[in-house]
Each structure stands twice: as structure tokens, then as C-alpha cells.
Tab-separated table of C-alpha atoms in Angstrom:
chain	number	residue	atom	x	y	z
O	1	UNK	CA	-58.013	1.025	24.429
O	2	UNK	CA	-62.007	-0.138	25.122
O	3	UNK	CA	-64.042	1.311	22.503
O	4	UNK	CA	-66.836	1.950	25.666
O	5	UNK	CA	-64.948	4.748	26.016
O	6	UNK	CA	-64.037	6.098	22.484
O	7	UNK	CA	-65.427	9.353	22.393
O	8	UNK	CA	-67.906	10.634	20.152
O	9	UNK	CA	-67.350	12.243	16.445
O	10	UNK	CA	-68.239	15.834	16.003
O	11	UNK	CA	-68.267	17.705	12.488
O	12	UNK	CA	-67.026	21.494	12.891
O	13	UNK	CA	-67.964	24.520	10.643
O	14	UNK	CA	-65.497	27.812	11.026
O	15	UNK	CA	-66.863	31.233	10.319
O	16	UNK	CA	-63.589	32.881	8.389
O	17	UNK	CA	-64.712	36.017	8.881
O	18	UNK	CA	-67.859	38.532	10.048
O	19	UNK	CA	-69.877	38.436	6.591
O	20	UNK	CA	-69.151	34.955	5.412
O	21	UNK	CA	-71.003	31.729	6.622
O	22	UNK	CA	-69.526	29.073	8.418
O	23	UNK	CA	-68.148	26.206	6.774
O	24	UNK	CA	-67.198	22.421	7.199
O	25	UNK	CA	-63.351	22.313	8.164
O	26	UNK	CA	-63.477	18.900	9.401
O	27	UNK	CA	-64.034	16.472	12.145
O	28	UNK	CA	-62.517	15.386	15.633
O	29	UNK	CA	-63.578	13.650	18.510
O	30	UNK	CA	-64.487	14.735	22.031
O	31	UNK	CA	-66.388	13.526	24.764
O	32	UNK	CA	-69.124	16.556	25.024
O	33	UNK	CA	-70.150	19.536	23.146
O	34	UNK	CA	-68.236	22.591	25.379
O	35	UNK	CA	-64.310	20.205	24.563
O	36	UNK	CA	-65.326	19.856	20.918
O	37	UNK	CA	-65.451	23.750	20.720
O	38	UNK	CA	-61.852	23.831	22.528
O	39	UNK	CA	-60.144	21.175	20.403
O	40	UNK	CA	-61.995	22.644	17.500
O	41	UNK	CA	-60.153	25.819	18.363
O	42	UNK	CA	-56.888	24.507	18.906
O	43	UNK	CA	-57.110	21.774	15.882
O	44	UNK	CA	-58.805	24.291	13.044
O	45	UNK	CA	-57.909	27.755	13.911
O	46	UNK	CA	-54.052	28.168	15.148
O	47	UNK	CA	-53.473	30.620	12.893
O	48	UNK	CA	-56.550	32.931	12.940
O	49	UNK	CA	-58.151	30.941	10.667
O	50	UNK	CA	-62.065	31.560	12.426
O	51	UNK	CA	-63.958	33.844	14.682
O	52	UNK	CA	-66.409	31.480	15.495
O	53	UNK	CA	-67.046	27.767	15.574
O	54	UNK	CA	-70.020	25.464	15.368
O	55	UNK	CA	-70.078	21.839	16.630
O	56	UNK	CA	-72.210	19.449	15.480
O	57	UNK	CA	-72.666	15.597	16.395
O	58	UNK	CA	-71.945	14.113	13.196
O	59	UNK	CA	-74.627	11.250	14.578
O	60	UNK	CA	-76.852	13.958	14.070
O	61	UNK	CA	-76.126	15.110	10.650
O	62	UNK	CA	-78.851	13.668	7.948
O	63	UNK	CA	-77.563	13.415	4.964
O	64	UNK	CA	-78.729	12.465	1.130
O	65	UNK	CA	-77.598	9.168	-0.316
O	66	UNK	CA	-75.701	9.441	-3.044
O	67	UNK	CA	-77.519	6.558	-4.515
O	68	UNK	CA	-80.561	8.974	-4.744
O	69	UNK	CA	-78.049	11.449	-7.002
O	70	UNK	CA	-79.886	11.487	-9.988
O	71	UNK	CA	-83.735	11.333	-9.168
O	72	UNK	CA	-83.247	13.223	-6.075
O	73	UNK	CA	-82.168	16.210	-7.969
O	74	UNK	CA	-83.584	16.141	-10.950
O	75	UNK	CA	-86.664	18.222	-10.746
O	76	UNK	CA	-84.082	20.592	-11.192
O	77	UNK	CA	-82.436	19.624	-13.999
O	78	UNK	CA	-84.861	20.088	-16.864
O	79	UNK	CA	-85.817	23.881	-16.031
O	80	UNK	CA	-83.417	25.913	-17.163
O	81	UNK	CA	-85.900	28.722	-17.244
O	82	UNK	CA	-84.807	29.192	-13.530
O	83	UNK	CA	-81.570	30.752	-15.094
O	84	UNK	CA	-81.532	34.288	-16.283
O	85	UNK	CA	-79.262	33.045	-19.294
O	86	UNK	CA	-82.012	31.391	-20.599
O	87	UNK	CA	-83.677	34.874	-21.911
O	88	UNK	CA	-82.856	36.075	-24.966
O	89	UNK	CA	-83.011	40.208	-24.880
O	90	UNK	CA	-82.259	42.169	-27.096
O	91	UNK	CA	-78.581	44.491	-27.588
O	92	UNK	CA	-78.332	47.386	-26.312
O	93	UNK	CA	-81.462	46.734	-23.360
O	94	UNK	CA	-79.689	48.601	-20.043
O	95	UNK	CA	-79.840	47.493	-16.731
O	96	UNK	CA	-81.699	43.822	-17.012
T	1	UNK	CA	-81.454	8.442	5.582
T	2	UNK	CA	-78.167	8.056	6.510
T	3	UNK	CA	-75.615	10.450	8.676
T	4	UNK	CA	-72.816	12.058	6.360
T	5	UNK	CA	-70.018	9.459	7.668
T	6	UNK	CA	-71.327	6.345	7.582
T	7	UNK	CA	-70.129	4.288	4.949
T	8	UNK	CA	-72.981	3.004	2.454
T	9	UNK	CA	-73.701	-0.412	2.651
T	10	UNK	CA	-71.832	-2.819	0.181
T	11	UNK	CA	-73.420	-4.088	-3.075
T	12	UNK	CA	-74.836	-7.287	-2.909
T	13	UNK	CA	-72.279	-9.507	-5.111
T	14	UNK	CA	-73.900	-12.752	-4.690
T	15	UNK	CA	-76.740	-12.935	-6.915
T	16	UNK	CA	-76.276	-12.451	-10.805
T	17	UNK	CA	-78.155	-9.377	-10.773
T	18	UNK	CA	-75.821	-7.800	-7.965
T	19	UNK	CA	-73.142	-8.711	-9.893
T	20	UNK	CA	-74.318	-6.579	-12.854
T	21	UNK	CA	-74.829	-3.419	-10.392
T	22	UNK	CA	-71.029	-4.038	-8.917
T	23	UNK	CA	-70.387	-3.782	-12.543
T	24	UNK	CA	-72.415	-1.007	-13.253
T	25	UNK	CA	-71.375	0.661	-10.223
T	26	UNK	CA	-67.643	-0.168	-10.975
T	27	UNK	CA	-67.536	1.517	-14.132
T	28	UNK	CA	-69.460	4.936	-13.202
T	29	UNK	CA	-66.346	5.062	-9.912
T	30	UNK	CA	-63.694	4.777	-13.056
T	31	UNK	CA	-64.972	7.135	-14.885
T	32	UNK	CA	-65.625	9.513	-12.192
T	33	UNK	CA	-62.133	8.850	-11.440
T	34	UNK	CA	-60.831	9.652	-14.786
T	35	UNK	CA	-62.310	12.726	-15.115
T	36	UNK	CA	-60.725	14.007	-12.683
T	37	UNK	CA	-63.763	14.395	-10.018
T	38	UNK	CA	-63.237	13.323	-6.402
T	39	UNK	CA	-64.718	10.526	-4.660
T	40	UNK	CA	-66.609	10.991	-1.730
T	41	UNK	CA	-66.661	9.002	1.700
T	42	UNK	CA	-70.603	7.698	0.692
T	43	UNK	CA	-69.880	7.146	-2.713
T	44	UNK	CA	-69.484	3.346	-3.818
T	45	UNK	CA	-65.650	2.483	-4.357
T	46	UNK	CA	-64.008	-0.817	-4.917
T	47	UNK	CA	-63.645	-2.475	-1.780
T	48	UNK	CA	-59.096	-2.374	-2.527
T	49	UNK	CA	-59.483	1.431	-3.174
T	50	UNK	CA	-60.934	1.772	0.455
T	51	UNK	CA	-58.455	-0.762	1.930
T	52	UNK	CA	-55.765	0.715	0.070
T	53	UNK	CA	-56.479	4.733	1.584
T	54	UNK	CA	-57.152	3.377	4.632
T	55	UNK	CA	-54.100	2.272	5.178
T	56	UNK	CA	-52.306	4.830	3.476
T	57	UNK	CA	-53.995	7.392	5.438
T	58	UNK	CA	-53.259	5.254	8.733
T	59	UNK	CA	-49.886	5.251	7.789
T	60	UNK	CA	-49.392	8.734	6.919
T	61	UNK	CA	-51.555	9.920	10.816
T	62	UNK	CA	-49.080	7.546	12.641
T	63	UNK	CA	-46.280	9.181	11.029
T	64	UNK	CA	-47.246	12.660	12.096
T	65	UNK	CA	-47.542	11.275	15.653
T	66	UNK	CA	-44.576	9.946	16.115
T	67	UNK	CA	-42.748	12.519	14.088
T	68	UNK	CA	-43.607	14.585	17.079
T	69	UNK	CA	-41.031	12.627	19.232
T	70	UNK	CA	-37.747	12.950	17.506
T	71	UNK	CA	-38.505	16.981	17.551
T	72	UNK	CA	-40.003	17.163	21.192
T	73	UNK	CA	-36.989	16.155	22.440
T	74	UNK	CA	-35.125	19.161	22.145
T	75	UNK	CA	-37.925	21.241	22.964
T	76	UNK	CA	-36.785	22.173	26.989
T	77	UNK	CA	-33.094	22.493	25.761
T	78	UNK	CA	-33.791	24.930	22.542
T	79	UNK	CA	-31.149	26.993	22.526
T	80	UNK	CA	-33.578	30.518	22.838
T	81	UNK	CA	-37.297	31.311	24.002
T	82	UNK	CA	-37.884	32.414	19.826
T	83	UNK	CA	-36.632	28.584	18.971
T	84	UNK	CA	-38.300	27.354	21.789
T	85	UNK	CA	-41.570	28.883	20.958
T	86	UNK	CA	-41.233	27.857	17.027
T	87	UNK	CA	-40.324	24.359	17.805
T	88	UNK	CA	-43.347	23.864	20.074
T	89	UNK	CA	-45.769	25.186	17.474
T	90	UNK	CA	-44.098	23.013	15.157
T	91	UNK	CA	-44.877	19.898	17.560
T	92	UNK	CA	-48.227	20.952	17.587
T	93	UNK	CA	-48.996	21.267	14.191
T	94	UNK	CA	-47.559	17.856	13.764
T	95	UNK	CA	-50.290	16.302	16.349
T	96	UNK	CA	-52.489	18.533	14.243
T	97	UNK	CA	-51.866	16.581	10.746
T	98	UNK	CA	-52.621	13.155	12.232
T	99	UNK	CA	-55.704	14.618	13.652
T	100	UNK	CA	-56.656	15.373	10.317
T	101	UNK	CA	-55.268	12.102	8.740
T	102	UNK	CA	-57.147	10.079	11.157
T	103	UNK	CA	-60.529	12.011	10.915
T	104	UNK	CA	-59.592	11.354	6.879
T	105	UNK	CA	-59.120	7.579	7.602
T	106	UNK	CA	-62.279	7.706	9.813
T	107	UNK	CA	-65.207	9.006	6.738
T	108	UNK	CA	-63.954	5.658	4.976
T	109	UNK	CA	-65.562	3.848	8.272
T	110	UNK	CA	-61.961	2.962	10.060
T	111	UNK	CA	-62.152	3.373	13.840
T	112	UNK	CA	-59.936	5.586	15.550
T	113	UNK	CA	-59.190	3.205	18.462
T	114	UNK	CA	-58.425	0.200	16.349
T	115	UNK	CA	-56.350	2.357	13.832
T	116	UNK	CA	-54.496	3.201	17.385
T	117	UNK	CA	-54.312	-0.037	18.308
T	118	UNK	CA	-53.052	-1.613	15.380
T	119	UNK	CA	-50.082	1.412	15.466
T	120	UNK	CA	-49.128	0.207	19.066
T	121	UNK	CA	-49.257	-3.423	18.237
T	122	UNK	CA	-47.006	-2.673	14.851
T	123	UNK	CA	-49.521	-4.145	12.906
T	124	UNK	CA	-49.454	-0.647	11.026
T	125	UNK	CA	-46.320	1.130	9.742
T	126	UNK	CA	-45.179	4.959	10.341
T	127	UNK	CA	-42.596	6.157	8.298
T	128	UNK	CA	-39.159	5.274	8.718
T	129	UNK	CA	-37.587	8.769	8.825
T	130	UNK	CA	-38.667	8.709	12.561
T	131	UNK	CA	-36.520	5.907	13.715
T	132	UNK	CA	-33.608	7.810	13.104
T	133	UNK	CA	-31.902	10.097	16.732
T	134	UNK	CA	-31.979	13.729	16.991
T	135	UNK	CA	-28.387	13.814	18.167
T	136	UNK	CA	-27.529	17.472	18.354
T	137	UNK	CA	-29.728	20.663	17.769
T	138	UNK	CA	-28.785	21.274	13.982
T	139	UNK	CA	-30.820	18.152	13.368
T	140	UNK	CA	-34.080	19.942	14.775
T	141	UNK	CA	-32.982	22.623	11.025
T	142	UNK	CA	-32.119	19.284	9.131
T	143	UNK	CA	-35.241	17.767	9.757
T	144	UNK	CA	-37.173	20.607	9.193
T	145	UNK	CA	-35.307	21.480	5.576
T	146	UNK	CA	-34.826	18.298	4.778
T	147	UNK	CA	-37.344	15.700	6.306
T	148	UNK	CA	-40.089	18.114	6.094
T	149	UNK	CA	-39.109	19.209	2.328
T	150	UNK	CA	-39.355	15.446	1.553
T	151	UNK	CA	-42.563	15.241	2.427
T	152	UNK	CA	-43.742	18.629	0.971
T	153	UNK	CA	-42.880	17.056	-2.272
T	154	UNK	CA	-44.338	14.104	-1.568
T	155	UNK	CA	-47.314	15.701	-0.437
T	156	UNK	CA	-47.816	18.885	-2.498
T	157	UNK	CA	-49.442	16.073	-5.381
T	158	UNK	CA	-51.752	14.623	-2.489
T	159	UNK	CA	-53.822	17.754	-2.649
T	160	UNK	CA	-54.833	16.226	-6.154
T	161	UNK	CA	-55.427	13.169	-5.093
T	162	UNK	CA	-58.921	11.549	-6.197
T	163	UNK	CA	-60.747	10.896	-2.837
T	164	UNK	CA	-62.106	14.478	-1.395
T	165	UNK	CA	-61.300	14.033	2.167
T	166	UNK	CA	-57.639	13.332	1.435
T	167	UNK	CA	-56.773	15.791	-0.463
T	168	UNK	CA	-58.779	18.182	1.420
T	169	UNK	CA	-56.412	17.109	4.522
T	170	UNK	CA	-53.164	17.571	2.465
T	171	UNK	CA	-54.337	21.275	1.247
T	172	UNK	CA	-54.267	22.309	5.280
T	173	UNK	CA	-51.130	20.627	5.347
T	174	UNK	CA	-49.124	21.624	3.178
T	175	UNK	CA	-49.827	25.243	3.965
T	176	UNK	CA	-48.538	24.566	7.109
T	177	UNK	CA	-45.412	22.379	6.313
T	178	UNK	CA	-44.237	25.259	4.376
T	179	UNK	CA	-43.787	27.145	7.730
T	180	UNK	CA	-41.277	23.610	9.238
T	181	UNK	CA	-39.655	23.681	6.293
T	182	UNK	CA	-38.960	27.293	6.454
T	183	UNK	CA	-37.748	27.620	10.251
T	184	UNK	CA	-35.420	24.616	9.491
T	185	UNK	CA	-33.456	26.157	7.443
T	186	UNK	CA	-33.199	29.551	8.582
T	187	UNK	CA	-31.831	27.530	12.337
T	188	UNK	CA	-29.378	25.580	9.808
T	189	UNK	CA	-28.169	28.985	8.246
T	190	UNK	CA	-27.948	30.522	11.485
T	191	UNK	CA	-25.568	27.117	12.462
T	192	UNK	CA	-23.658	27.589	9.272
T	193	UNK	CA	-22.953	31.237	9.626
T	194	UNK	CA	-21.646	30.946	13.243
T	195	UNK	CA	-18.417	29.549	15.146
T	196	UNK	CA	-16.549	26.827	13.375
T	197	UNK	CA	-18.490	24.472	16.081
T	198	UNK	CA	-21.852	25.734	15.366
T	199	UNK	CA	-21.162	25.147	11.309
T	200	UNK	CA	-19.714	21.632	11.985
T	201	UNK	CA	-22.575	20.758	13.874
T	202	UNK	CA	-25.305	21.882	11.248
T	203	UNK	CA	-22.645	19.837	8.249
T	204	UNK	CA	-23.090	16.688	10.248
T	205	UNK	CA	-26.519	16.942	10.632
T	206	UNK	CA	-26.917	17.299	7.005
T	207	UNK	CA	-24.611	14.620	6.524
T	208	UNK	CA	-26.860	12.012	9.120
T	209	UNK	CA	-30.106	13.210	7.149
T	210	UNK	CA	-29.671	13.487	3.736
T	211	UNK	CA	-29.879	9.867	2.921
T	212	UNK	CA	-32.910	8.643	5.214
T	213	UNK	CA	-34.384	11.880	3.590
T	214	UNK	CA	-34.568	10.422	-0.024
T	215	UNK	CA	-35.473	7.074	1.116
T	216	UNK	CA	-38.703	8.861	2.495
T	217	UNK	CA	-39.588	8.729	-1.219
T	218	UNK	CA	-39.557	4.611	-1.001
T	219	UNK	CA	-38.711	2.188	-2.899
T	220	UNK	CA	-37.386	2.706	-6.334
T	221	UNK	CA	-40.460	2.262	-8.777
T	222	UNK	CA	-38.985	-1.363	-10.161
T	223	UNK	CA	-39.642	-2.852	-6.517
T	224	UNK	CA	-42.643	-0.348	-5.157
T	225	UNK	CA	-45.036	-2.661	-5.020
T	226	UNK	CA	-48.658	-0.353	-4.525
T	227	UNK	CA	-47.449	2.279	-6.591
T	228	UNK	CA	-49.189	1.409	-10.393
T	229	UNK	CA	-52.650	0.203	-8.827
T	230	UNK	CA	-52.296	3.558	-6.816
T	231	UNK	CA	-51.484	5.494	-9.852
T	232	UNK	CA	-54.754	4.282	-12.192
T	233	UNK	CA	-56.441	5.256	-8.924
T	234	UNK	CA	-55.448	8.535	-8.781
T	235	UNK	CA	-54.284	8.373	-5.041
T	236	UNK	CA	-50.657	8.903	-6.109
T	237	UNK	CA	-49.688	10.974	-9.090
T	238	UNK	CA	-46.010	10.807	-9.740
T	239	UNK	CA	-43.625	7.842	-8.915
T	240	UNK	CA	-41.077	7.682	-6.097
T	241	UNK	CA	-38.434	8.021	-8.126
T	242	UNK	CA	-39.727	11.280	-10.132
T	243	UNK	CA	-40.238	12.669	-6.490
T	244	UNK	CA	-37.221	11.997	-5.106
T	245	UNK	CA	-35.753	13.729	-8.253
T	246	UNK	CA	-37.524	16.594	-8.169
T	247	UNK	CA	-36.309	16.847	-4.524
T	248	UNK	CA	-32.899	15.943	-5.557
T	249	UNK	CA	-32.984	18.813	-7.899
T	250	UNK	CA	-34.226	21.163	-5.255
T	251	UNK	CA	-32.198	20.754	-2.530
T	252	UNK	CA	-28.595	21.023	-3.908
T	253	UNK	CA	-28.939	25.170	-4.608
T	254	UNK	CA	-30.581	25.295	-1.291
T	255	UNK	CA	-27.885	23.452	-0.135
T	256	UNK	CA	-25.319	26.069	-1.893
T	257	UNK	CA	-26.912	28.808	-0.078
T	258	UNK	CA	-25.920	27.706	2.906
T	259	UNK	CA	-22.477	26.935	2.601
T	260	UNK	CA	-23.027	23.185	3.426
T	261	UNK	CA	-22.633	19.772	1.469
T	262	UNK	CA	-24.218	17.071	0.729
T	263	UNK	CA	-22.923	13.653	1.261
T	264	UNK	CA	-23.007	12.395	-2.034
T	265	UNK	CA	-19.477	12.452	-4.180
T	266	UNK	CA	-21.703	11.157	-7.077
T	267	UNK	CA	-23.695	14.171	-7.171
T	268	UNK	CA	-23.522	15.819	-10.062
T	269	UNK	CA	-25.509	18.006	-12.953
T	270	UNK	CA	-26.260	15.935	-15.732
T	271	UNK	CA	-26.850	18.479	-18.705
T	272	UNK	CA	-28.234	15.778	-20.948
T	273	UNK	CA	-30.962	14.689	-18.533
T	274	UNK	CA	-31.531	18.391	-17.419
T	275	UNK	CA	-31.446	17.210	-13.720
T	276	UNK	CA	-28.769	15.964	-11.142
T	277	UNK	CA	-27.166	12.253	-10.760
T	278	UNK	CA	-26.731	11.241	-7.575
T	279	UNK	CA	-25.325	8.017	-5.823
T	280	UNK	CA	-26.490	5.080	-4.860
T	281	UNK	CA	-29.046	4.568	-2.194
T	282	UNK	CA	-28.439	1.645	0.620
T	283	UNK	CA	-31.631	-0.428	0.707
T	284	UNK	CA	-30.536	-2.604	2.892
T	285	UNK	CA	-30.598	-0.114	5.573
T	286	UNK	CA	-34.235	1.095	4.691
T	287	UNK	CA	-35.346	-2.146	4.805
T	288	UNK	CA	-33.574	-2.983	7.517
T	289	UNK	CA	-35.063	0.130	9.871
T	290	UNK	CA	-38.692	-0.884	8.068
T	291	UNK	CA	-38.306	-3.685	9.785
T	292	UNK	CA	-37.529	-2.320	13.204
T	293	UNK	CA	-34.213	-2.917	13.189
T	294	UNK	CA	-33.142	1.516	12.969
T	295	UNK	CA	-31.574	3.269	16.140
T	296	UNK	CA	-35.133	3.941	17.503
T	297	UNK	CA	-37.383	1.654	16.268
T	298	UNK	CA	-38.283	0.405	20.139
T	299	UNK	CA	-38.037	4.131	21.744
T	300	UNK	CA	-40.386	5.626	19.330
T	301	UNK	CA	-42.980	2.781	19.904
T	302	UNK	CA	-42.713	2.335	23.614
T	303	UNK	CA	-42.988	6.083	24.134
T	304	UNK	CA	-45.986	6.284	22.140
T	305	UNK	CA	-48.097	3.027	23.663
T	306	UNK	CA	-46.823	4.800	27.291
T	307	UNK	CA	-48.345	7.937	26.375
T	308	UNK	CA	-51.489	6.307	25.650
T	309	UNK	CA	-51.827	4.213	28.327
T	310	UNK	CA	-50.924	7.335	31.036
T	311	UNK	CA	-53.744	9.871	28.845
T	312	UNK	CA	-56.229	6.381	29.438
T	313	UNK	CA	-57.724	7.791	32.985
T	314	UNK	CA	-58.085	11.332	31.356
T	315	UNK	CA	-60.278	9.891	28.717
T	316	UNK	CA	-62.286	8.191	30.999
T	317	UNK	CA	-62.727	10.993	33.605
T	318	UNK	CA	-64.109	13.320	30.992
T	319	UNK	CA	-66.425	10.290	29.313
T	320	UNK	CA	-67.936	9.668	32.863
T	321	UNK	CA	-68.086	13.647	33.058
T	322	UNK	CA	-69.705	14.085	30.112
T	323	UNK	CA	-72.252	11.654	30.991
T	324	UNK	CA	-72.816	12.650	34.447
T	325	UNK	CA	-73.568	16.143	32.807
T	326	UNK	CA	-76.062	14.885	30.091
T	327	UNK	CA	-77.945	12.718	32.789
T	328	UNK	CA	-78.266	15.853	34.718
T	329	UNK	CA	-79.932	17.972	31.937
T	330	UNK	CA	-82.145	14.801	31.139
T	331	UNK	CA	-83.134	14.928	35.239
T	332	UNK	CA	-83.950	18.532	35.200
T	333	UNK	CA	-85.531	18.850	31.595
């Protein structure tokens, strides 16, 4: 019950299939990388879910603050040039 | 920079200024709330909505847990290897959900080992469905039809629910459940359909169930006393008693189709109210096994701190052989 031996957290991304990417499932502890991957296995995929796994130390994961939300992403937000909705072309115009 | 789990640090709420961000703050979580958008571990959130899923979400992990108990017992005397083989996978999938639910509990910054801890030392609940005895076989189908349906419609408006991880957990869940739910009754039909014995034996389990079953839905709304804070919130989205209606209302065809009964002679169709009356339901004896007083109360407790303690030198071994490993790469690096 000592928390000097509480095992890490790990974060754990599942490829669903060949052609897709992996992505985050969830999270489960385990004292090195090789038993994440097994309890990874046997906690996210027991029904075929994946055909492959990554394991990540969530430690390690570096993530925006959500207190940045709105100046960290607004360089983006006043260009909506970047969308190809934003040109207007004219009826009838094939294949643009 | 900060990793994606850990919690953000609490708004200052001492100084006059800090208490115009809490506000601030306050006001862009309720209306991110009522519109419907989720709420993410590193988002701010009022310091009762975090208490309030984290003990919820405690609650609902320890339940899985020990839910695994009641069912594991009858795994070595299932009556063939296809049962056998279902009822373990079952088991596991149970262990499974309060993986999830703690990993859930864990993004709002809740520790693992203390949610453990305060499980073993009944300073946290589990639900009290699980203090209840698996007598005979049938009540490995009763549980799953009935028990498990309970909580599929309990759980079903979870996946809605307004903080991400939750309702994330409760999608994998309930995709699952549907499986318990399924094999229970299918073993009940196969009870009903059989000797005179075998159909006996699935009635009484029925019978044992049915009423532990709707008190899974709790207290009746007049004396629940989380459930409108929880509703605002957008953690819960119907009462107990719409719930346990809805089930109500579900169960009695289901019930008809396979030629059992429920114990209830007050249960009727109302045509007025478009759903079934039924009796009423003894909350004495659900707040008497709340407060450890059921048949199993003590079993399902020591079992679980036993189990603990007996995994304790596993844990350790692979901590010290994890480190031994990572000292070794650091050596030879």
C-alpha cells in the first residue's frame, strides 16, 4: 500500500487497423515499458480491437495549457484564406 | 509546459483580483457545460465538480472490482467448458471497467493507491448489489440480465455525461456490458426451458434479484441527496426514479419471454401513465446493506484487502525489476 512502489502511468495509442493511425485509448499503470504493452493488450484490445500498440510515459507527454487556448491558437483563426471555401469560382468551373 | 494529466494549478482565491478570475473562470466552465461541450481533465472546474466525479468515479471502479467476486465464484463449478469460458471473460471484462474507471478518476489528479486504500478501509462505497450471495448457478443469468441490465440503463446516459474522460470510459463499457447482459439471459432461458429443477432454480434466482436490482437505481429522487447538483452539472442526466422506470418497463416482456415472474403482485400496466406500477421498495434493507449490514458485506471486503495484500510482493518484485533493468541500460549507455 506504500506509494514507493506505485507504479508508473503510461498513456496507450491502438492502431485499429493497417491504414489508420494510432490513437489514445487510455491509460494504465505498469512498472516498465515491455508490461505496459502486455496489460495494454489485455486491458484495450480483448476483442480485436488493435494490431499494434504504442506506450508512452504519460510523464513524458508535453502538453498545451488550456489556459493558453485562445492566444495559442489564434494565428489561425483570422485566415480563413487557408480554406478552399473561401474562393468564390464561378458555376459550372470542373474539377477545382 | 505541463504533462497531459496533471491537474492545473488552482486559481488564486485570496486576493480580490483572484476572486474576479474564479468568477470569470466559473462562468466560461457553465457555459461550456451548457452547451453541451465536455470538460477536460486540465480544464479549470469548480473544486465540488472534481470532488464530486472523483468520488463517483471511485465508487463506480470499486464496484466493478468487487462485482468480480460474487461471479468468480462459480467460475470452477460452471456447469460446461462454453459457460465456463463466457463467465471468465465476463470476470475479466469486469476488472477491465475499473481499470478504466480508475485511470478516469486518476486525469482528475486522484491517486490510484489512496483511491485503493480508502476502498479497503471503507472510507469509499461500492455498490450494494455486490453484498448480496450467488447461491445457485441461475444467479450467475440473473445477475447478468438483471444486475448488469440495471446498470446498462444506468450507464447508457453516462456516455453523455459532461467530463470527456468519463464518458469516454462508459462508451467502452457499455459496448461490452451488452455482451453480460446478453449471456445472462440466454443461461436463464436455457434454466427455464429445462427440468422442472433447472426452471425452479432460474424462478428463485429471479425472485432473490429483482429487488436489490431496482435499488441499484438509489434512492428515490425525494431523498437522493447528490442527484440535482449532479444534474445542473451534467454528470447525471435522468433521475433514479426515471431509470429505474425505464428498467421497470423493460424487463417485464423480457421477463415474459422466458416464462418466469417477477416478484412483484403490484406489478401492473398502467395505461394512463403509459408505463408499469410496481410495488413498494424496502429501504430499510438498502440502507441497511449500505451500511454493511447485507449477507456479504465482510466477505466481499476481506477478500478484496487479502487479494491485495498477497499481489503486494508481485508489485514489488517487478518495481525492483524494472529498476534493476533501467540501471543496467544507464551502466552500459
Amino acid at each position: 500500500m506504500s506509494s514507493s512502489t506505485e507504479w508508473p502511468l503510461w498513456e496507450v495509442f491502438v492502431r485499429s487497423r493497417r491504414g489508420l493511425s494510432h490513437t489514445h485509448a487510455g491509460s494504465l499503470h505498469a512498472p516498465d515499458a515491455e508490461m505496459a504493452l502486455r496489460n495494454a493488450r489485455d486491458l484495450y484490445t480483448r476483442r480485436n480491437e488493435g494490431v499494434s500498440i504504442w506506450v508512452v510515459p504519460s510523464a513524458e507527454i508535453t502538453a498545451s495549457s488550456p489556459d493558453e487556448k485562445d492566444s495559442f491558437f489564434e494565428p489561425a483563426g483570422d485566415k480563413p484564406y487557408r480554406h478552399p471555401t473561401f474562393y468564390d469560382i464561378p458555376e459550372g468551373v470542373k474539377h477545382l | 509546459m505541463a504533462t497531459a494529466h496533471q491537474p492545473p494549478s488552482t486559481a488564486p482565491h485570496h486576493t480580490a483580483a483572484g476572486a474576479a478570475d474564479t468568477a470569470a473562470l466559473e462562468s466560461a466552465f457553465d457555459a461550456a457545460v451548457a452547451a453541451d461541450e465536455r470538460i477536460e481533465p486540465r480544464d479549470w472546474m469548480p473544486d465540488a465538480y472534481r470532488s464530486t466525479l472523483v468520488r463517483q468515479m471511485a465508487q463506480h471502479a470499486h464496484s466493478e472490482i468487487i462485482g468480480m467476486q460474487p461471479e468468480a465464484n462459480w467460475i470452477t463449478r460452471a456447469p460446461s467448458l462454453r459457460r465456463k469460458a463466457i463467465l471468465m471473460a465476463k470476470v475479466q471484462d469486469e476488472a477491465g471497467h475499473g481499470l478504466y474507471l480508475y485511470s478516469a478518476a486518476e486525469t482528475l489528479g486522484a491517486s490510484r493507491d489512496d483511491l485503493l486504500d480508502k476502498l479497503h478501509s471503507g472510507r469509499q462505497k461500492y455498490s450494494s448489489i455486490f453484498n448480496y450471495p450467488t447461491l445457485t448457478w441461475a444467479d450467475v443469468g440473473a445477475i447478468g440480465w438483471l444486475v448488469d441490465g440495471a446498470a446498462i440503463t444506468n450507464q447508457v446516459p453516462l456516455c453523455r455525461c459532461s467530463y470527456g474522460p468519463y464518458a469516454r470510459a462508459m462508451v467502452r463499457v457499455c459496448k461490452e456490458e451488452s455482451f453480460h447482459q446478453r449471456q445472462g439471459y440466454e443461461l436463464l432461458l436455457a434454466l427455464s426451458r429445462g427440468t422442472p429443477a433447472q426452471h425452479a432454480m432460474a424462478q428463485d434466482a429471479v425472485d432473490r434479484w429483482w429487488w436489490p436490482s431496482l435499488m441499484m437505481f438509489g434512492p428515490p429522487d425525494a431523498e437522493s441527496s447528490h442527484s440535482e447538483q449532479s444534474m445542473t452539472w451534467k454528470i447525471k442526466r435522468h433521475s433514479n426514479d426515471e431509470l429505474r422506470q425505464r428498467f421497470v418497463d423493460i424487463c417485464v416482456p423480457q421477463a415474459e419471454s422466458l416464462g418466469l415472474t417477477l416478484p412483484d403482485p403490484d406489478l401492473r400496466w398502467n395505461e394512463e401513465r403509459g408505463h408499469h406500477d410496481f410495488g413498494a421498495i424496502d429501504w430499510t434493507e438498502f440502507w441497511s446493506v449500505l451500511k454493511g449490514n447485507g449477507p456479504c458485506n465482510e466477505q466481499r471486503i476481506t477478500q478484496r484487502r487479502r487479494a491485495h495484500e498477497e499481489g503486494a510482493w508481485v508489485r514489488e518484485a517487478a518495481a525492483a525489476y524494472a529498476t534493476k533493468n533501467s540501471e543496467r541500460k544507464e551502466a552500459t549507455a
